[in-house]
Protein backbone atom coordinates (compact mmCIF):
# COMPACT_ATOMS: atom_id res chain seq x y z
CA UNK A 1 0.00 0.00 0.00
CA UNK A 2 1.14 3.52 -0.81
CA UNK A 3 0.51 6.77 1.01
CA UNK A 4 2.82 9.50 -0.33
CA UNK A 5 3.73 11.15 -3.62
CA UNK A 6 6.85 13.28 -4.09
CA UNK A 7 7.38 15.54 -7.10
CA UNK A 8 10.74 17.28 -7.55
CA UNK A 9 11.46 19.78 -10.32
CA UNK A 10 14.99 20.81 -11.23
CA UNK A 11 15.62 24.09 -13.08
CA UNK A 12 17.89 23.62 -16.09
CA UNK A 13 17.42 27.09 -17.59
CA UNK A 14 17.76 29.56 -14.68
CA UNK A 15 14.23 30.87 -14.10
CA UNK A 16 13.64 34.16 -12.31
CA UNK A 17 12.01 34.35 -8.87
CA UNK A 18 8.54 35.33 -10.16
CA UNK A 19 8.46 32.41 -12.61
CA UNK A 20 9.61 30.07 -9.85
CA UNK A 21 6.69 31.16 -7.63
CA UNK A 22 4.24 30.51 -10.47
CA UNK A 23 5.82 27.11 -11.06
CA UNK A 24 5.61 26.25 -7.34
CA UNK A 25 1.85 26.88 -7.34
CA UNK A 26 1.40 24.90 -10.57
CA UNK A 27 3.30 21.90 -9.18
CA UNK A 28 1.24 21.87 -5.97
CA UNK A 29 -2.11 22.18 -7.75
CA UNK A 30 -1.35 19.71 -10.54
CA UNK A 31 -0.12 17.14 -8.01
CA UNK A 32 -3.14 17.52 -5.70
CA UNK A 33 -5.64 17.40 -8.58
CA UNK A 34 -4.02 14.34 -10.14
CA UNK A 35 -3.97 12.46 -6.84
CA UNK A 36 -7.62 13.29 -6.20
CA UNK A 37 -8.74 12.35 -9.70
CA UNK A 38 -6.90 9.04 -9.93
CA UNK A 39 -7.36 7.81 -6.36
CA UNK A 40 -11.07 8.74 -6.29
CA UNK A 41 -11.68 7.21 -9.75
CA UNK A 42 -10.30 3.92 -8.40
CA UNK A 43 -12.75 4.06 -5.49
CA UNK A 44 -9.93 4.62 -3.00
CA UNK A 45 -10.96 8.03 -1.63
CA UNK A 46 -7.92 9.69 -0.01
CA UNK A 47 -10.07 11.31 2.75
CA UNK A 48 -7.47 14.07 3.09
CA UNK A 49 -4.23 15.22 1.51
CA UNK A 50 -1.43 17.08 3.30
CA UNK A 51 1.01 18.97 1.07
CA UNK A 52 4.53 19.97 2.13
CA UNK A 53 7.25 21.74 0.15
CA UNK A 54 10.40 19.80 -0.79
CA UNK A 55 13.51 21.83 -0.05
CA UNK A 56 16.28 19.85 -1.81
CA UNK A 57 15.30 20.85 -5.35
CA UNK A 58 14.29 23.93 -7.39
CA UNK A 59 10.65 23.39 -6.47
CA UNK A 60 8.69 20.40 -5.37
CA UNK A 61 5.94 19.02 -3.21
CA UNK A 62 5.39 15.95 -1.09
CA UNK A 63 1.78 14.86 -0.68
CA UNK A 64 0.56 12.48 2.00
CA UNK A 65 -2.88 10.90 1.86
CA UNK A 66 -4.75 10.17 5.07
CA UNK A 67 -5.75 6.77 3.71
CA UNK A 68 -3.43 4.37 1.85
CA UNK A 69 -4.00 3.47 -1.78
CA UNK A 70 -3.05 0.35 -3.74
CA UNK A 71 0.30 -0.30 -5.42
CA UNK A 72 -1.50 -0.32 -8.79
CA UNK A 73 -2.93 3.13 -8.12
CA UNK A 74 0.50 4.31 -6.99
CA UNK A 75 2.07 3.15 -10.25
CA UNK A 76 -0.63 4.91 -12.25
CA UNK A 77 -0.11 8.10 -10.23
CA UNK A 78 3.64 8.01 -10.81
CA UNK A 79 3.30 7.49 -14.57
CA UNK A 80 0.50 10.03 -14.97
CA UNK A 81 2.27 12.78 -13.01
CA UNK A 82 5.55 12.22 -14.86
CA UNK A 83 3.74 12.40 -18.21
CA UNK A 84 1.66 15.47 -17.26
CA UNK A 85 4.67 17.44 -16.05
CA UNK A 86 6.75 16.44 -19.09
CA UNK A 87 3.94 17.62 -21.39
CA UNK A 88 3.43 20.81 -19.36
CA UNK A 89 7.09 21.79 -19.57
CA UNK A 90 7.25 20.91 -23.25
CA UNK A 91 4.23 23.14 -23.96
CA UNK A 92 5.87 25.95 -21.94
CA UNK A 93 9.13 25.38 -23.82
CA UNK A 94 11.01 24.95 -20.53
CA UNK A 95 13.81 22.46 -20.04
CA UNK A 96 13.06 21.10 -16.60
CA UNK A 97 13.88 17.75 -15.04
CA UNK A 98 11.05 16.13 -13.08
CA UNK A 99 11.25 13.22 -10.64
CA UNK A 100 8.09 11.57 -9.34
CA UNK A 101 8.18 8.97 -6.57
CA UNK A 102 5.29 7.17 -4.92
CA UNK A 103 5.88 5.42 -1.60
mmCIF file of C-alpha atoms in Angstrom:
data_model
loop_
_atom_site.group_PDB
_atom_site.id
_atom_site.type_symbol
_atom_site.label_atom_id
_atom_site.label_comp_id
_atom_site.label_asym_id
_atom_site.label_seq_id
_atom_site.Cartn_x
_atom_site.Cartn_y
_atom_site.Cartn_z
ATOM 1 C CA UNK A 1 0.000 0.000 0.000
ATOM 2 C CA UNK A 2 1.145 3.517 -0.813
ATOM 3 C CA UNK A 3 0.509 6.769 1.009
ATOM 4 C CA UNK A 4 2.823 9.498 -0.332
ATOM 5 C CA UNK A 5 3.731 11.154 -3.624
ATOM 6 C CA UNK A 6 6.846 13.283 -4.089
ATOM 7 C CA UNK A 7 7.382 15.537 -7.103
ATOM 8 C CA UNK A 8 10.741 17.278 -7.550
ATOM 9 C CA UNK A 9 11.455 19.783 -10.315
ATOM 10 C CA UNK A 10 14.994 20.814 -11.228
ATOM 11 C CA UNK A 11 15.621 24.088 -13.084
ATOM 12 C CA UNK A 12 17.890 23.616 -16.091
ATOM 13 C CA UNK A 13 17.422 27.092 -17.591
ATOM 14 C CA UNK A 14 17.759 29.564 -14.683
ATOM 15 C CA UNK A 15 14.233 30.867 -14.100
ATOM 16 C CA UNK A 16 13.642 34.160 -12.306
ATOM 17 C CA UNK A 17 12.010 34.348 -8.865
ATOM 18 C CA UNK A 18 8.544 35.328 -10.161
ATOM 19 C CA UNK A 19 8.461 32.414 -12.606
ATOM 20 C CA UNK A 20 9.612 30.071 -9.847
ATOM 21 C CA UNK A 21 6.688 31.158 -7.634
ATOM 22 C CA UNK A 22 4.245 30.508 -10.470
ATOM 23 C CA UNK A 23 5.824 27.115 -11.056
ATOM 24 C CA UNK A 24 5.609 26.254 -7.335
ATOM 25 C CA UNK A 25 1.853 26.879 -7.340
ATOM 26 C CA UNK A 26 1.404 24.899 -10.567
ATOM 27 C CA UNK A 27 3.304 21.897 -9.181
ATOM 28 C CA UNK A 28 1.238 21.865 -5.974
ATOM 29 C CA UNK A 29 -2.111 22.178 -7.753
ATOM 30 C CA UNK A 30 -1.348 19.709 -10.542
ATOM 31 C CA UNK A 31 -0.119 17.139 -8.012
ATOM 32 C CA UNK A 32 -3.138 17.516 -5.703
ATOM 33 C CA UNK A 33 -5.645 17.400 -8.575
ATOM 34 C CA UNK A 34 -4.023 14.341 -10.143
ATOM 35 C CA UNK A 35 -3.968 12.462 -6.836
ATOM 36 C CA UNK A 36 -7.615 13.292 -6.197
ATOM 37 C CA UNK A 37 -8.738 12.350 -9.703
ATOM 38 C CA UNK A 38 -6.897 9.042 -9.926
ATOM 39 C CA UNK A 39 -7.364 7.814 -6.360
ATOM 40 C CA UNK A 40 -11.067 8.737 -6.288
ATOM 41 C CA UNK A 41 -11.683 7.214 -9.748
ATOM 42 C CA UNK A 42 -10.304 3.921 -8.402
ATOM 43 C CA UNK A 43 -12.747 4.056 -5.490
ATOM 44 C CA UNK A 44 -9.927 4.625 -2.996
ATOM 45 C CA UNK A 45 -10.956 8.030 -1.628
ATOM 46 C CA UNK A 46 -7.915 9.686 -0.014
ATOM 47 C CA UNK A 47 -10.067 11.309 2.750
ATOM 48 C CA UNK A 48 -7.474 14.072 3.087
ATOM 49 C CA UNK A 49 -4.227 15.222 1.509
ATOM 50 C CA UNK A 50 -1.429 17.080 3.303
ATOM 51 C CA UNK A 51 1.012 18.972 1.071
ATOM 52 C CA UNK A 52 4.532 19.965 2.128
ATOM 53 C CA UNK A 53 7.252 21.735 0.145
ATOM 54 C CA UNK A 54 10.396 19.802 -0.794
ATOM 55 C CA UNK A 55 13.512 21.832 -0.047
ATOM 56 C CA UNK A 56 16.276 19.853 -1.813
ATOM 57 C CA UNK A 57 15.303 20.851 -5.355
ATOM 58 C CA UNK A 58 14.293 23.929 -7.389
ATOM 59 C CA UNK A 59 10.654 23.387 -6.472
ATOM 60 C CA UNK A 60 8.686 20.398 -5.368
ATOM 61 C CA UNK A 61 5.937 19.015 -3.215
ATOM 62 C CA UNK A 62 5.387 15.945 -1.089
ATOM 63 C CA UNK A 63 1.781 14.858 -0.679
ATOM 64 C CA UNK A 64 0.557 12.477 2.002
ATOM 65 C CA UNK A 65 -2.879 10.902 1.858
ATOM 66 C CA UNK A 66 -4.750 10.171 5.071
ATOM 67 C CA UNK A 67 -5.752 6.765 3.714
ATOM 68 C CA UNK A 68 -3.428 4.374 1.847
ATOM 69 C CA UNK A 69 -3.998 3.473 -1.784
ATOM 70 C CA UNK A 70 -3.053 0.346 -3.742
ATOM 71 C CA UNK A 71 0.298 -0.296 -5.419
ATOM 72 C CA UNK A 72 -1.498 -0.322 -8.786
ATOM 73 C CA UNK A 73 -2.934 3.128 -8.123
ATOM 74 C CA UNK A 74 0.499 4.305 -6.992
ATOM 75 C CA UNK A 75 2.069 3.146 -10.245
ATOM 76 C CA UNK A 76 -0.633 4.907 -12.254
ATOM 77 C CA UNK A 77 -0.113 8.099 -10.233
ATOM 78 C CA UNK A 78 3.640 8.011 -10.812
ATOM 79 C CA UNK A 79 3.301 7.486 -14.568
ATOM 80 C CA UNK A 80 0.504 10.029 -14.970
ATOM 81 C CA UNK A 81 2.270 12.777 -13.008
ATOM 82 C CA UNK A 82 5.555 12.221 -14.857
ATOM 83 C CA UNK A 83 3.743 12.401 -18.206
ATOM 84 C CA UNK A 84 1.661 15.466 -17.255
ATOM 85 C CA UNK A 85 4.674 17.439 -16.049
ATOM 86 C CA UNK A 86 6.749 16.441 -19.089
ATOM 87 C CA UNK A 87 3.938 17.621 -21.385
ATOM 88 C CA UNK A 88 3.426 20.805 -19.363
ATOM 89 C CA UNK A 89 7.095 21.794 -19.565
ATOM 90 C CA UNK A 90 7.251 20.910 -23.247
ATOM 91 C CA UNK A 91 4.233 23.138 -23.962
ATOM 92 C CA UNK A 92 5.868 25.951 -21.938
ATOM 93 C CA UNK A 93 9.132 25.379 -23.817
ATOM 94 C CA UNK A 94 11.005 24.946 -20.526
ATOM 95 C CA UNK A 95 13.809 22.460 -20.043
ATOM 96 C CA UNK A 96 13.055 21.099 -16.604
ATOM 97 C CA UNK A 97 13.883 17.755 -15.037
ATOM 98 C CA UNK A 98 11.053 16.129 -13.075
ATOM 99 C CA UNK A 99 11.246 13.223 -10.635
ATOM 100 C CA UNK A 100 8.085 11.570 -9.336
ATOM 101 C CA UNK A 101 8.178 8.973 -6.573
ATOM 102 C CA UNK A 102 5.289 7.168 -4.918
ATOM 103 C CA UNK A 103 5.883 5.416 -1.602
#
